Coordinates of C-alpha atoms in Angstrom, one line a residue:
Chain A
M2 CA 94.5 237.8 26.4
M3 CA 93.5 237.4 30.1
Y4 CA 93.7 233.6 30.1
G5 CA 96.6 232.0 31.8
N6 CA 98.2 231.2 35.2
Y7 CA 99.1 233.9 37.7
D8 CA 101.3 233.9 40.7
L9 CA 100.1 235.9 43.7
P10 CA 99.8 238.9 44.0
F11 CA 98.5 239.7 40.5
S12 CA 96.3 242.2 38.7
V13 CA 94.9 241.9 35.2
K14 CA 92.6 244.2 33.1
K15 CA 91.1 243.5 29.8
G16 CA 88.0 244.8 28.0
G17 CA 86.2 246.3 31.0
I18 CA 87.1 243.3 33.2
S19 CA 89.5 243.8 36.1
V20 CA 90.7 240.8 38.2
S21 CA 93.2 241.1 41.0
M22 CA 94.4 239.4 44.2
D23 CA 96.4 241.3 46.8
K24 CA 97.5 240.6 50.3
S25 CA 95.9 242.5 53.1
E26 CA 97.5 241.6 56.5
K27 CA 97.2 237.8 56.7
L28 CA 94.4 237.5 54.1
W29 CA 94.4 237.5 50.3
I30 CA 91.7 239.6 48.8
Y31 CA 90.2 238.6 45.5
K32 CA 88.5 241.4 43.6
R33 CA 86.8 241.2 40.2
T34 CA 85.0 244.0 38.5
F35 CA 82.9 243.8 35.4
G36 CA 80.7 246.8 34.8
E37 CA 78.4 247.1 37.8
D38 CA 79.0 243.5 38.8
K39 CA 81.6 243.4 41.6
V40 CA 82.9 240.4 43.5
E41 CA 85.2 240.4 46.5
K42 CA 86.4 237.3 48.4
Q43 CA 88.8 236.7 51.2
I44 CA 91.2 233.8 51.1
I45 CA 93.5 232.4 53.8
G46 CA 96.6 230.5 52.7
D47 CA 99.9 231.0 50.9
G48 CA 101.5 229.2 48.1
K49 CA 98.5 229.4 45.9
Y50 CA 98.1 230.4 42.3
I51 CA 95.3 231.5 40.0
T52 CA 94.3 230.1 36.7
I53 CA 91.9 232.1 34.5
N54 CA 90.5 230.2 31.5
P55 CA 87.3 229.8 29.5
V56 CA 84.8 227.4 30.9
E57 CA 81.5 225.8 29.7
P58 CA 78.9 228.6 29.2
L59 CA 76.4 227.1 31.6
N60 CA 77.4 228.4 35.0
T61 CA 75.9 231.9 35.0
P62 CA 73.7 233.5 36.1
K63 CA 73.0 230.2 37.8
E64 CA 73.4 226.5 36.9
L65 CA 69.9 225.9 35.5
T66 CA 70.8 223.3 32.9
P67 CA 73.8 221.5 31.6
N68 CA 72.6 221.7 28.0
L69 CA 73.6 224.3 25.4
M70 CA 71.5 224.8 22.3
I71 CA 73.1 226.5 19.3
E72 CA 70.5 227.6 16.9
F73 CA 71.7 228.1 13.3
E74 CA 70.9 231.5 11.8
K75 CA 69.9 229.6 8.6
S76 CA 68.9 226.0 8.4
L77 CA 71.4 223.6 6.9
L78 CA 70.4 221.0 4.4
L79 CA 72.5 217.9 4.3
A80 CA 72.3 215.0 1.8
G81 CA 71.9 211.5 3.0
G82 CA 75.1 209.6 3.8
T83 CA 77.4 212.6 3.8
I84 CA 79.8 214.0 6.4
K85 CA 80.4 217.7 6.5
T86 CA 82.4 219.9 8.9
I87 CA 81.2 223.4 9.7
I88 CA 82.2 226.0 12.2
L89 CA 79.8 227.6 14.7
T90 CA 80.3 230.1 17.5
F91 CA 79.5 229.5 21.1
P92 CA 79.3 231.8 24.2
I93 CA 82.2 231.8 26.6
E94 CA 82.2 232.1 30.4
I95 CA 85.4 232.9 32.2
G96 CA 86.4 230.8 35.2
V97 CA 88.8 231.9 37.9
F98 CA 90.4 228.9 39.7
I99 CA 92.6 228.9 42.7
S100 CA 94.9 225.9 43.3
D101 CA 98.1 224.8 44.9
K102 CA 101.4 225.2 43.0
E103 CA 101.2 221.6 42.0
N104 CA 97.9 222.4 40.3
T105 CA 96.0 220.1 42.8
N106 CA 93.0 220.9 45.0
I107 CA 91.5 223.2 42.4
L108 CA 88.6 225.4 43.4
L109 CA 86.4 227.5 41.2
L110 CA 86.7 231.0 42.8
D111 CA 84.6 233.0 40.4
V112 CA 82.8 232.7 37.0
F113 CA 81.5 235.5 34.8
T114 CA 80.6 236.2 31.3
Q115 CA 80.4 239.0 28.8
A116 CA 78.3 237.1 26.3
R117 CA 74.5 237.5 25.9
Q118 CA 72.6 235.0 28.0
K119 CA 69.2 233.5 27.2
F120 CA 67.4 230.3 27.8
T121 CA 65.0 228.2 25.7
L122 CA 63.0 225.0 25.8
Y123 CA 63.8 222.1 23.6
G124 CA 60.6 220.0 23.1
S125 CA 57.1 220.5 24.5
V126 CA 56.0 222.2 27.7
S127 CA 55.2 218.8 29.3
N128 CA 58.4 216.9 28.5
G129 CA 60.9 219.5 27.2
I130 CA 64.4 220.2 28.4
I131 CA 65.6 223.7 29.3
C132 CA 68.7 224.7 27.4
K133 CA 71.0 227.7 27.4
H134 CA 70.4 229.4 24.0
W135 CA 72.9 230.7 21.5
K136 CA 72.4 231.8 17.9
S137 CA 75.2 231.3 15.5
A138 CA 75.9 231.7 11.8
I139 CA 77.4 228.7 9.9
Y140 CA 81.0 229.4 8.9
S141 CA 83.3 227.4 6.6
T142 CA 86.5 229.1 8.0
S143 CA 87.3 230.4 11.4
P144 CA 85.6 233.8 11.9
S145 CA 87.1 236.8 13.6
L146 CA 85.6 237.0 17.1
D147 CA 86.1 238.6 20.5
H148 CA 87.6 235.6 22.2
M149 CA 86.6 236.9 25.6
Q150 CA 83.0 236.5 24.6
E151 CA 82.8 233.8 21.9
G152 CA 84.6 230.6 20.9
I153 CA 84.4 228.4 17.9
I154 CA 83.2 224.8 17.6
E155 CA 84.3 222.6 14.8
L156 CA 81.3 220.5 14.2
T157 CA 81.4 217.4 12.1
I158 CA 77.9 216.4 11.0
R159 CA 77.4 212.9 9.8
N160 CA 74.1 212.1 8.1
T161 CA 73.7 208.3 8.6
T162 CA 70.3 208.3 6.9
S163 CA 69.7 208.0 3.2
D164 CA 67.5 211.1 3.0
W165 CA 68.2 214.8 3.0
V166 CA 67.9 216.4 6.4
S167 CA 67.3 220.0 7.5
I168 CA 69.3 221.0 10.6
S169 CA 68.4 224.2 12.4
K170 CA 69.9 223.6 15.8
T171 CA 72.3 221.4 17.8
I172 CA 72.4 220.7 21.5
F173 CA 75.5 219.8 23.6
N174 CA 75.9 218.4 27.0
A175 CA 78.2 220.4 29.2
Y176 CA 79.6 217.3 30.9
G177 CA 81.2 216.2 27.7
M178 CA 82.7 219.6 26.7
K179 CA 86.4 219.9 26.2
L180 CA 87.7 223.4 25.8
Y181 CA 91.0 224.5 24.4
Y182 CA 92.5 228.0 24.3
E183 CA 95.4 229.7 22.7
D184 CA 94.8 233.1 21.0
R185 CA 91.2 231.9 20.7
V186 CA 88.9 229.4 22.4
F187 CA 87.7 226.3 20.6
M188 CA 86.0 222.9 20.9
K189 CA 85.6 220.0 18.5
A190 CA 82.3 218.2 18.4
H191 CA 80.3 215.7 16.4
M192 CA 76.7 215.4 15.5
D193 CA 75.4 212.1 14.1
I194 CA 72.0 212.3 12.4
L195 CA 70.4 208.9 13.3
S196 CA 66.9 209.3 11.9
K197 CA 64.5 211.9 10.7
N198 CA 64.0 213.3 14.2
T199 CA 66.9 211.9 16.2
A200 CA 70.5 213.0 16.4
E201 CA 73.4 212.5 18.9
T202 CA 76.0 215.0 19.8
S203 CA 79.3 214.5 21.5
F204 CA 82.7 216.2 22.0
D205 CA 86.0 215.1 20.8
T206 CA 88.0 214.3 24.0
H207 CA 91.3 213.4 22.1
H208 CA 94.1 215.8 22.7
L209 CA 94.9 218.5 20.2
G210 CA 97.5 216.2 18.6
E211 CA 94.7 214.6 16.8
G212 CA 94.4 217.8 14.9
F213 CA 91.5 220.0 13.7
K214 CA 90.4 219.9 10.1
I215 CA 89.6 223.5 9.6
F216 CA 91.6 225.4 12.2
H217 CA 95.1 226.5 11.3
L218 CA 96.5 227.1 14.7
K219 CA 99.7 229.0 14.9
N220 CA 101.3 226.7 17.5
I221 CA 99.2 223.7 18.1
N222 CA 101.4 222.5 20.9
T223 CA 101.0 225.8 22.9
S224 CA 97.3 225.4 23.0
K225 CA 96.1 224.7 26.5
E226 CA 93.4 222.5 27.8
A227 CA 91.0 224.5 29.9
I228 CA 90.1 223.5 33.4
E229 CA 86.4 222.7 33.1
V230 CA 83.7 223.2 35.7
Y231 CA 81.4 220.3 34.8
N232 CA 84.1 217.7 34.1
R233 CA 85.4 218.3 37.6
K234 CA 82.1 217.3 39.2
L235 CA 82.2 213.8 40.5
V236 CA 79.0 212.5 38.9
I237 CA 78.4 209.7 36.5
V238 CA 76.3 211.2 33.7
P239 CA 76.1 210.6 30.0
L240 CA 78.6 212.8 28.1
K241 CA 76.5 212.7 24.9
F242 CA 73.2 214.5 24.2
E243 CA 70.5 212.6 22.3
M244 CA 68.2 215.0 20.4
R245 CA 65.0 212.9 20.2
L246 CA 62.7 215.8 19.5
G247 CA 64.1 217.0 16.2
F248 CA 66.9 219.1 15.1
Chain B
L919 CA 65.6 169.9 50.3
I920 CA 68.7 167.7 50.6
I921 CA 68.9 168.7 54.3
I922 CA 65.2 168.0 54.8
N923 CA 65.5 164.6 53.1
F924 CA 68.5 163.9 55.2
F925 CA 66.5 164.5 58.4
D926 CA 63.7 162.4 57.0
Q927 CA 65.9 159.4 56.2
L928 CA 68.4 159.3 58.9
M929 CA 67.4 160.7 62.2
L930 CA 64.4 162.3 63.4
D931 CA 61.4 160.1 63.4
H932 CA 61.2 160.3 67.1
V933 CA 57.7 161.6 68.1
I934 CA 57.8 164.6 70.4
Y935 CA 54.1 165.2 70.9
T936 CA 50.7 164.3 69.4
T937 CA 48.0 166.6 68.4
S938 CA 44.5 166.2 66.8
R939 CA 46.2 166.4 63.4
G940 CA 48.6 163.6 64.2
S941 CA 52.0 163.1 65.8
V942 CA 54.9 165.6 65.4
T943 CA 58.4 164.3 65.1
L944 CA 61.7 166.0 65.9
G945 CA 62.2 166.2 62.1
D946 CA 58.9 168.1 61.6
L947 CA 60.0 170.6 64.2
L948 CA 63.4 171.1 62.7
K949 CA 61.8 171.4 59.2
F950 CA 59.5 174.1 60.6
L951 CA 62.4 176.0 62.1
I952 CA 64.6 175.7 59.0
I953 CA 61.9 177.0 56.7
L954 CA 61.1 179.8 59.1
S955 CA 64.8 180.7 59.3
L956 CA 65.3 180.6 55.6
T957 CA 62.2 182.8 55.1
I958 CA 63.6 185.4 57.5
I959 CA 67.0 185.4 55.7
V960 CA 65.4 185.6 52.2
T961 CA 63.0 188.3 53.3
R962 CA 65.9 190.3 54.8
V963 CA 67.8 190.1 51.5
I964 CA 64.7 191.2 49.6
T965 CA 64.1 194.1 51.9
L966 CA 67.8 195.1 51.6
Y967 CA 67.5 195.3 47.8
L968 CA 64.1 197.0 48.1
R969 CA 65.5 199.6 50.4
R970 CA 68.2 200.5 47.9
Y971 CA 65.7 200.6 45.1
L972 CA 63.3 202.8 47.0
K973 CA 66.0 205.1 48.4
D974 CA 65.8 207.9 45.9
K975 CA 62.2 207.3 44.8
I976 CA 60.1 207.9 47.9
S977 CA 60.6 209.4 51.3
K978 CA 62.3 207.4 54.0
D979 CA 59.2 207.2 56.2
V980 CA 57.1 205.7 53.4
S981 CA 59.8 203.3 52.2
E982 CA 60.4 202.1 55.8
T983 CA 56.6 201.4 56.2
I984 CA 56.6 199.4 52.9
L985 CA 59.7 197.5 53.9
K986 CA 58.2 196.6 57.3
F987 CA 55.0 195.6 55.6
V988 CA 56.9 193.3 53.2
Y989 CA 59.2 191.9 55.9
Y990 CA 56.6 191.1 58.6
G991 CA 53.9 190.2 56.1
S992 CA 56.0 187.6 54.3
I993 CA 57.1 186.0 57.6
I994 CA 53.5 185.9 59.0
V995 CA 52.2 184.3 55.7
V996 CA 55.0 181.7 55.7
F997 CA 54.5 181.1 59.4
I998 CA 50.8 180.4 59.1
A999 CA 51.4 178.3 56.0
I1000 CA 53.9 175.9 57.8
L1001 CA 52.0 175.7 61.1
P1002 CA 50.5 172.3 60.0
M1003 CA 54.1 170.9 60.1
I1004 CA 54.1 171.2 63.9
G1005 CA 50.6 169.9 64.2
L1006 CA 48.8 173.2 64.6
D1007 CA 45.7 174.0 62.6
P1008 CA 45.9 177.6 61.2
S1009 CA 42.2 177.6 60.3
G1010 CA 41.2 178.6 63.8
L1011 CA 43.9 181.3 63.8
L1012 CA 42.7 182.5 60.4
L1013 CA 39.1 182.5 61.6
A1014 CA 40.0 184.5 64.7
G1015 CA 42.1 186.8 62.5
S1016 CA 39.3 187.2 60.0
I1017 CA 36.8 188.2 62.7
T1018 CA 39.3 190.5 64.3
G1019 CA 40.0 191.9 60.8
I1020 CA 36.3 192.6 60.1
I1021 CA 35.9 194.3 63.5
L1022 CA 39.0 196.3 63.0
G1023 CA 38.0 197.1 59.4
F1024 CA 34.7 198.6 60.5
A1025 CA 36.4 200.5 63.3
S1026 CA 39.1 201.9 61.1
Q1027 CA 37.4 202.5 57.8
N1028 CA 39.0 205.9 57.5
I1029 CA 42.5 204.6 58.3
V1030 CA 42.1 201.9 55.7
G1031 CA 40.8 204.4 53.2
N1032 CA 43.7 206.7 53.8
L1033 CA 46.1 203.8 53.6
I1034 CA 44.8 202.6 50.3
S1035 CA 44.7 206.2 49.0
G1036 CA 48.3 206.6 50.1
I1037 CA 49.3 203.5 48.2
F1038 CA 47.6 204.8 45.0
L1039 CA 49.2 208.2 45.5
M1040 CA 52.6 206.5 45.5
I1041 CA 51.7 204.6 42.4
E1042 CA 50.2 207.6 40.5
K1043 CA 52.8 210.1 41.7
P1044 CA 51.0 213.4 41.1
M1045 CA 53.6 215.1 43.2
K1046 CA 56.9 214.4 45.0
I1047 CA 58.6 215.8 48.1
G1048 CA 59.6 219.4 47.6
D1049 CA 57.0 220.2 44.9
Q1050 CA 54.9 223.3 45.2
V1051 CA 51.2 222.2 45.2
E1052 CA 47.7 223.3 46.0
I1053 CA 45.5 220.7 47.5
N1054 CA 42.0 221.6 48.7
K1055 CA 42.8 225.3 48.7
I1056 CA 46.0 224.7 50.8
S1057 CA 49.1 225.9 49.0
G1058 CA 52.7 225.1 49.9
F1059 CA 55.6 222.7 49.6
V1060 CA 55.1 219.0 49.9
S1061 CA 57.0 218.2 53.1
D1062 CA 56.3 214.5 53.2
I1063 CA 54.1 211.9 51.6
R1064 CA 53.3 209.3 54.2
I1065 CA 51.3 206.1 54.0
I1066 CA 48.3 207.7 55.8
S1067 CA 48.7 211.4 55.3
T1068 CA 50.5 214.1 53.2
L1069 CA 52.3 217.0 54.9
I1070 CA 52.3 220.4 53.4
R1071 CA 54.5 223.3 54.5
T1072 CA 52.5 226.4 53.6
Y1073 CA 54.3 229.5 52.2
D1074 CA 53.9 231.2 55.6
G1075 CA 55.6 228.4 57.4
L1076 CA 52.7 226.3 58.8
L1077 CA 52.6 222.6 58.7
V1078 CA 49.3 221.2 57.4
R1079 CA 48.5 217.4 57.5
I1080 CA 46.0 216.3 54.9
P1081 CA 44.6 212.7 55.1
N1082 CA 45.5 210.9 51.9
Q1083 CA 41.9 210.0 51.2
Q1084 CA 41.2 213.7 50.9
V1085 CA 44.4 214.2 48.8
F1086 CA 43.4 211.4 46.5
T1087 CA 39.8 212.5 45.9
T1088 CA 40.4 216.2 45.4
N1089 CA 42.2 218.3 42.7
I1090 CA 45.9 218.6 43.1
T1091 CA 47.6 221.5 41.3
N1092 CA 51.3 220.9 41.0
S1093 CA 53.1 224.2 40.1
V1094 CA 56.5 222.6 39.4
S1095 CA 55.6 219.4 37.5
Y1096 CA 56.7 220.7 34.2
P1097 CA 60.0 222.4 33.4
V1098 CA 58.5 225.7 32.3
R1099 CA 55.6 227.8 33.3
R1100 CA 53.8 230.8 31.8
F1101 CA 52.7 234.0 33.5
D1102 CA 50.6 236.9 32.2
I1103 CA 51.1 240.6 32.8
N1104 CA 47.9 242.6 32.2
F1105 CA 48.2 246.4 31.9
G1106 CA 46.2 249.2 30.4
I1107 CA 47.3 252.3 28.5
R1108 CA 45.4 255.5 27.6
Y1109 CA 43.5 255.6 24.4
S1110 CA 45.7 258.5 23.4
D1111 CA 48.9 256.4 23.8
D1112 CA 50.5 254.5 20.9
A1113 CA 49.7 250.8 21.5
D1114 CA 52.4 249.6 19.0
Y1115 CA 55.0 251.6 20.8
A1116 CA 53.9 250.2 24.2
I1117 CA 54.1 246.6 22.7
E1118 CA 57.6 247.3 21.3
L1119 CA 58.8 248.6 24.7
V1120 CA 57.5 245.6 26.6
K1121 CA 58.9 243.1 24.0
G1122 CA 62.2 244.8 24.4
L1123 CA 62.1 244.4 28.2
I1124 CA 61.2 240.7 27.9
S1125 CA 64.1 240.1 25.4
K1126 CA 66.5 241.5 28.0
E1127 CA 65.4 239.2 30.7
V1128 CA 67.8 236.2 30.8
F1129 CA 65.1 233.8 32.1
A1130 CA 62.3 234.8 29.7
L1131 CA 62.4 231.9 27.4
I1132 CA 62.9 232.2 23.6
S1133 CA 60.8 229.2 23.0
P1134 CA 57.9 229.0 23.8
A1135 CA 58.0 232.5 22.4
P1136 CA 56.6 235.4 24.5
S1137 CA 53.8 237.5 23.1
V1138 CA 52.5 241.0 23.8
T1139 CA 49.1 241.9 22.3
V1140 CA 46.1 244.2 22.7
N1141 CA 43.7 242.1 24.7
E1142 CA 40.6 244.3 24.8
L1143 CA 39.3 247.9 24.4
G1144 CA 38.3 248.7 28.0
E1145 CA 36.0 251.4 29.4
S1146 CA 39.0 253.4 30.6
S1147 CA 42.0 252.0 28.9
V1148 CA 43.3 249.9 26.0
N1149 CA 44.2 246.7 27.8
L1150 CA 47.3 244.8 26.8
I1151 CA 48.5 241.4 27.8
A1152 CA 52.1 240.0 27.9
R1153 CA 52.5 236.3 28.0
I1154 CA 55.9 235.0 29.1
W1155 CA 57.3 231.5 29.6
A1156 CA 60.0 231.0 32.2
P1157 CA 61.8 228.1 33.8
T1158 CA 59.6 226.9 36.7
S1159 CA 62.3 227.6 39.3
E1160 CA 62.6 231.3 38.1
W1161 CA 59.0 232.0 37.4
A1162 CA 58.1 234.0 40.5
T1163 CA 61.2 236.2 40.5
L1164 CA 60.9 236.9 36.8
K1165 CA 57.3 237.9 37.1
T1166 CA 58.0 240.2 40.0
N1167 CA 60.9 241.9 38.1
L1168 CA 58.9 242.2 34.9
V1169 CA 55.8 243.7 36.4
L1170 CA 57.9 246.4 38.0
S1171 CA 60.1 247.1 35.0
T1172 CA 57.0 247.2 32.7
K1173 CA 55.5 250.0 34.8
K1174 CA 58.7 251.9 35.0
T1175 CA 59.5 251.6 31.3
L1176 CA 56.1 252.7 30.2
E1177 CA 56.1 255.7 32.5
D1178 CA 59.6 256.6 31.4
N1179 CA 58.4 256.7 27.8
G1180 CA 55.4 258.8 28.5
I1181 CA 52.8 256.0 28.4
E1182 CA 50.5 256.1 31.4
I1183 CA 48.6 253.3 33.0
P1184 CA 45.2 255.2 33.5
F1185 CA 42.9 255.1 36.5
P1186 CA 39.4 254.0 35.8
Q1187 CA 37.6 257.1 34.6
Q1188 CA 34.2 258.4 33.6
D1189 CA 33.5 261.5 31.6
V1190 CA 30.7 263.7 32.8
Y1191 CA 29.2 266.2 30.4
L1192 CA 27.4 269.3 32.0
H1193 CA 24.9 271.2 30.0
A1194 CA 23.8 274.8 30.7
V1195 CA 20.3 275.0 32.2
T1196 CA 17.8 277.0 30.1
E1197 CA 15.4 279.6 31.5
K1198 CA 12.4 277.4 30.8
N1199 CA 13.7 274.5 32.9
M1200 CA 14.7 276.6 35.9
I1201 CA 12.8 276.4 39.2
P1202 CA 10.6 279.5 39.6
K1203 CA 12.3 282.1 41.9
D1204 CA 9.1 282.7 44.0
L1205 CA 8.8 279.0 44.9
K1206 CA 9.1 278.7 48.6
Q1207 CA 12.0 276.6 49.9
I1208 CA 10.7 273.8 52.0
P1209 CA 12.7 272.8 55.1
D1210 CA 14.6 269.5 54.9
K1211 CA 12.4 267.7 57.5
E1212 CA 9.3 268.4 55.4
I1213 CA 10.9 267.3 52.3
E1214 CA 11.6 263.8 53.7
S1215 CA 8.0 263.4 54.8
V1216 CA 6.3 264.5 51.6
A1217 CA 5.6 261.8 49.1
N1218 CA 6.4 262.4 45.4
Y1219 CA 8.6 265.3 46.3
G1220 CA 10.3 265.4 43.0
E1221 CA 7.1 265.7 41.0
R1222 CA 5.8 268.4 43.3
M1223 CA 9.0 270.4 43.0
I1224 CA 9.1 270.3 39.2
Y1225 CA 5.5 270.9 38.4

């Protein structure tokens, strides 16, 4: 696992990704190689350290949208008035942060991904919303994944209507995402079906102590809260996503 | 009102001067000044809130013009309305103003037309600053929307000022109004090439492009059977901000991929069939060759040569 905190100098390699930071005279040189994609940056200053952790999958190749659509491989039918918890996968981006020893003054140094990237439109051409697209199967237990590429979302769906609903996708707002990582990367989210065409999604921002229903984490206390990219932005935006154009 | 009544009751009945409308007391004068001062204060507060409200909605130039219009307009209206308090008749002022207005109106028809068009453009909002538009065959970025004119920065870096009347009455094509935009790639393949294979190759290319949207779904189809080629068309939707880059990349990669897979984009071509000339149709050998100059001057040359 590449994720964690590193004192300088350091070098780490995993699955075709190489990240290092070495001193050259008075400068620190950050190097990251992933396939043909190479990044090199110069940093002045001592007493820093590096954190590598999973971040919201909405930073690469550029910040086009804060919304992630997860399309289900097969539609899910849910009876009226029921609450069900399912597991979905989501793409991971890897963030490299530089900070002071006290973990203050954090700066995103680099972000990259091994996961497939694609965009889609939610809604019509005239009033739709661009979303990052990901397709996932629906699991009832935690699947085996490459945790440098994919994470898992425990999604609790609550059908507040009295009718059956068919769900083929869910959309999440990056500003509300709360990522945790241990030997895998995970999030906990909710989807409330409010009417035939409207649903609201949000993330659980409680700490892991609240527990996960499906995950059986080896050491729940050792799981770390990831430094997020979007949550660090000083903007006042809604943390929920309202799906008004169907699900 | 309490203050005004206070003045009425206690103090200021002392007449300062007399006009045709009657005598003006010190109280009248003070009332006039208080109302005018209150108007200025209230108008300033209104413009302060209006400035905050308009800050992110329209450009600073336009908002400042509107704010000045509201500020001075309100003060002038109140000033004229309270002139009778100090014994002055505003009707003469209004009459003079009306006549001046008519004269100015005739003299500045175009300016007024542009001004009104500018106001309607701000209400209708067919574009905003930074949008890519085409107005009256002028394409570029909207640099500013002013009360009288709209400024366009063309793609080659020229500043074009278009009067708002012209903007309002002509077609405006806004390229970035919607979040996504479609582009088409037209290409032809030889009749001998496998069209299904070509479609599969181009679909594969599109699916690899990050910004080629999954929905609305792209399509690659045979568009027509041309004279020289089987013409195909690929229709791809992309985020508006990535549209141009994606189109450029895909056009090039389509050409390269087709060529790499042995599919050629043919030149326009025409087949010419040559038949052997029979003995009967040949020109007799003993026919004398006529010099070029003579040929030009002889009418019905073709007929004479054949028969």
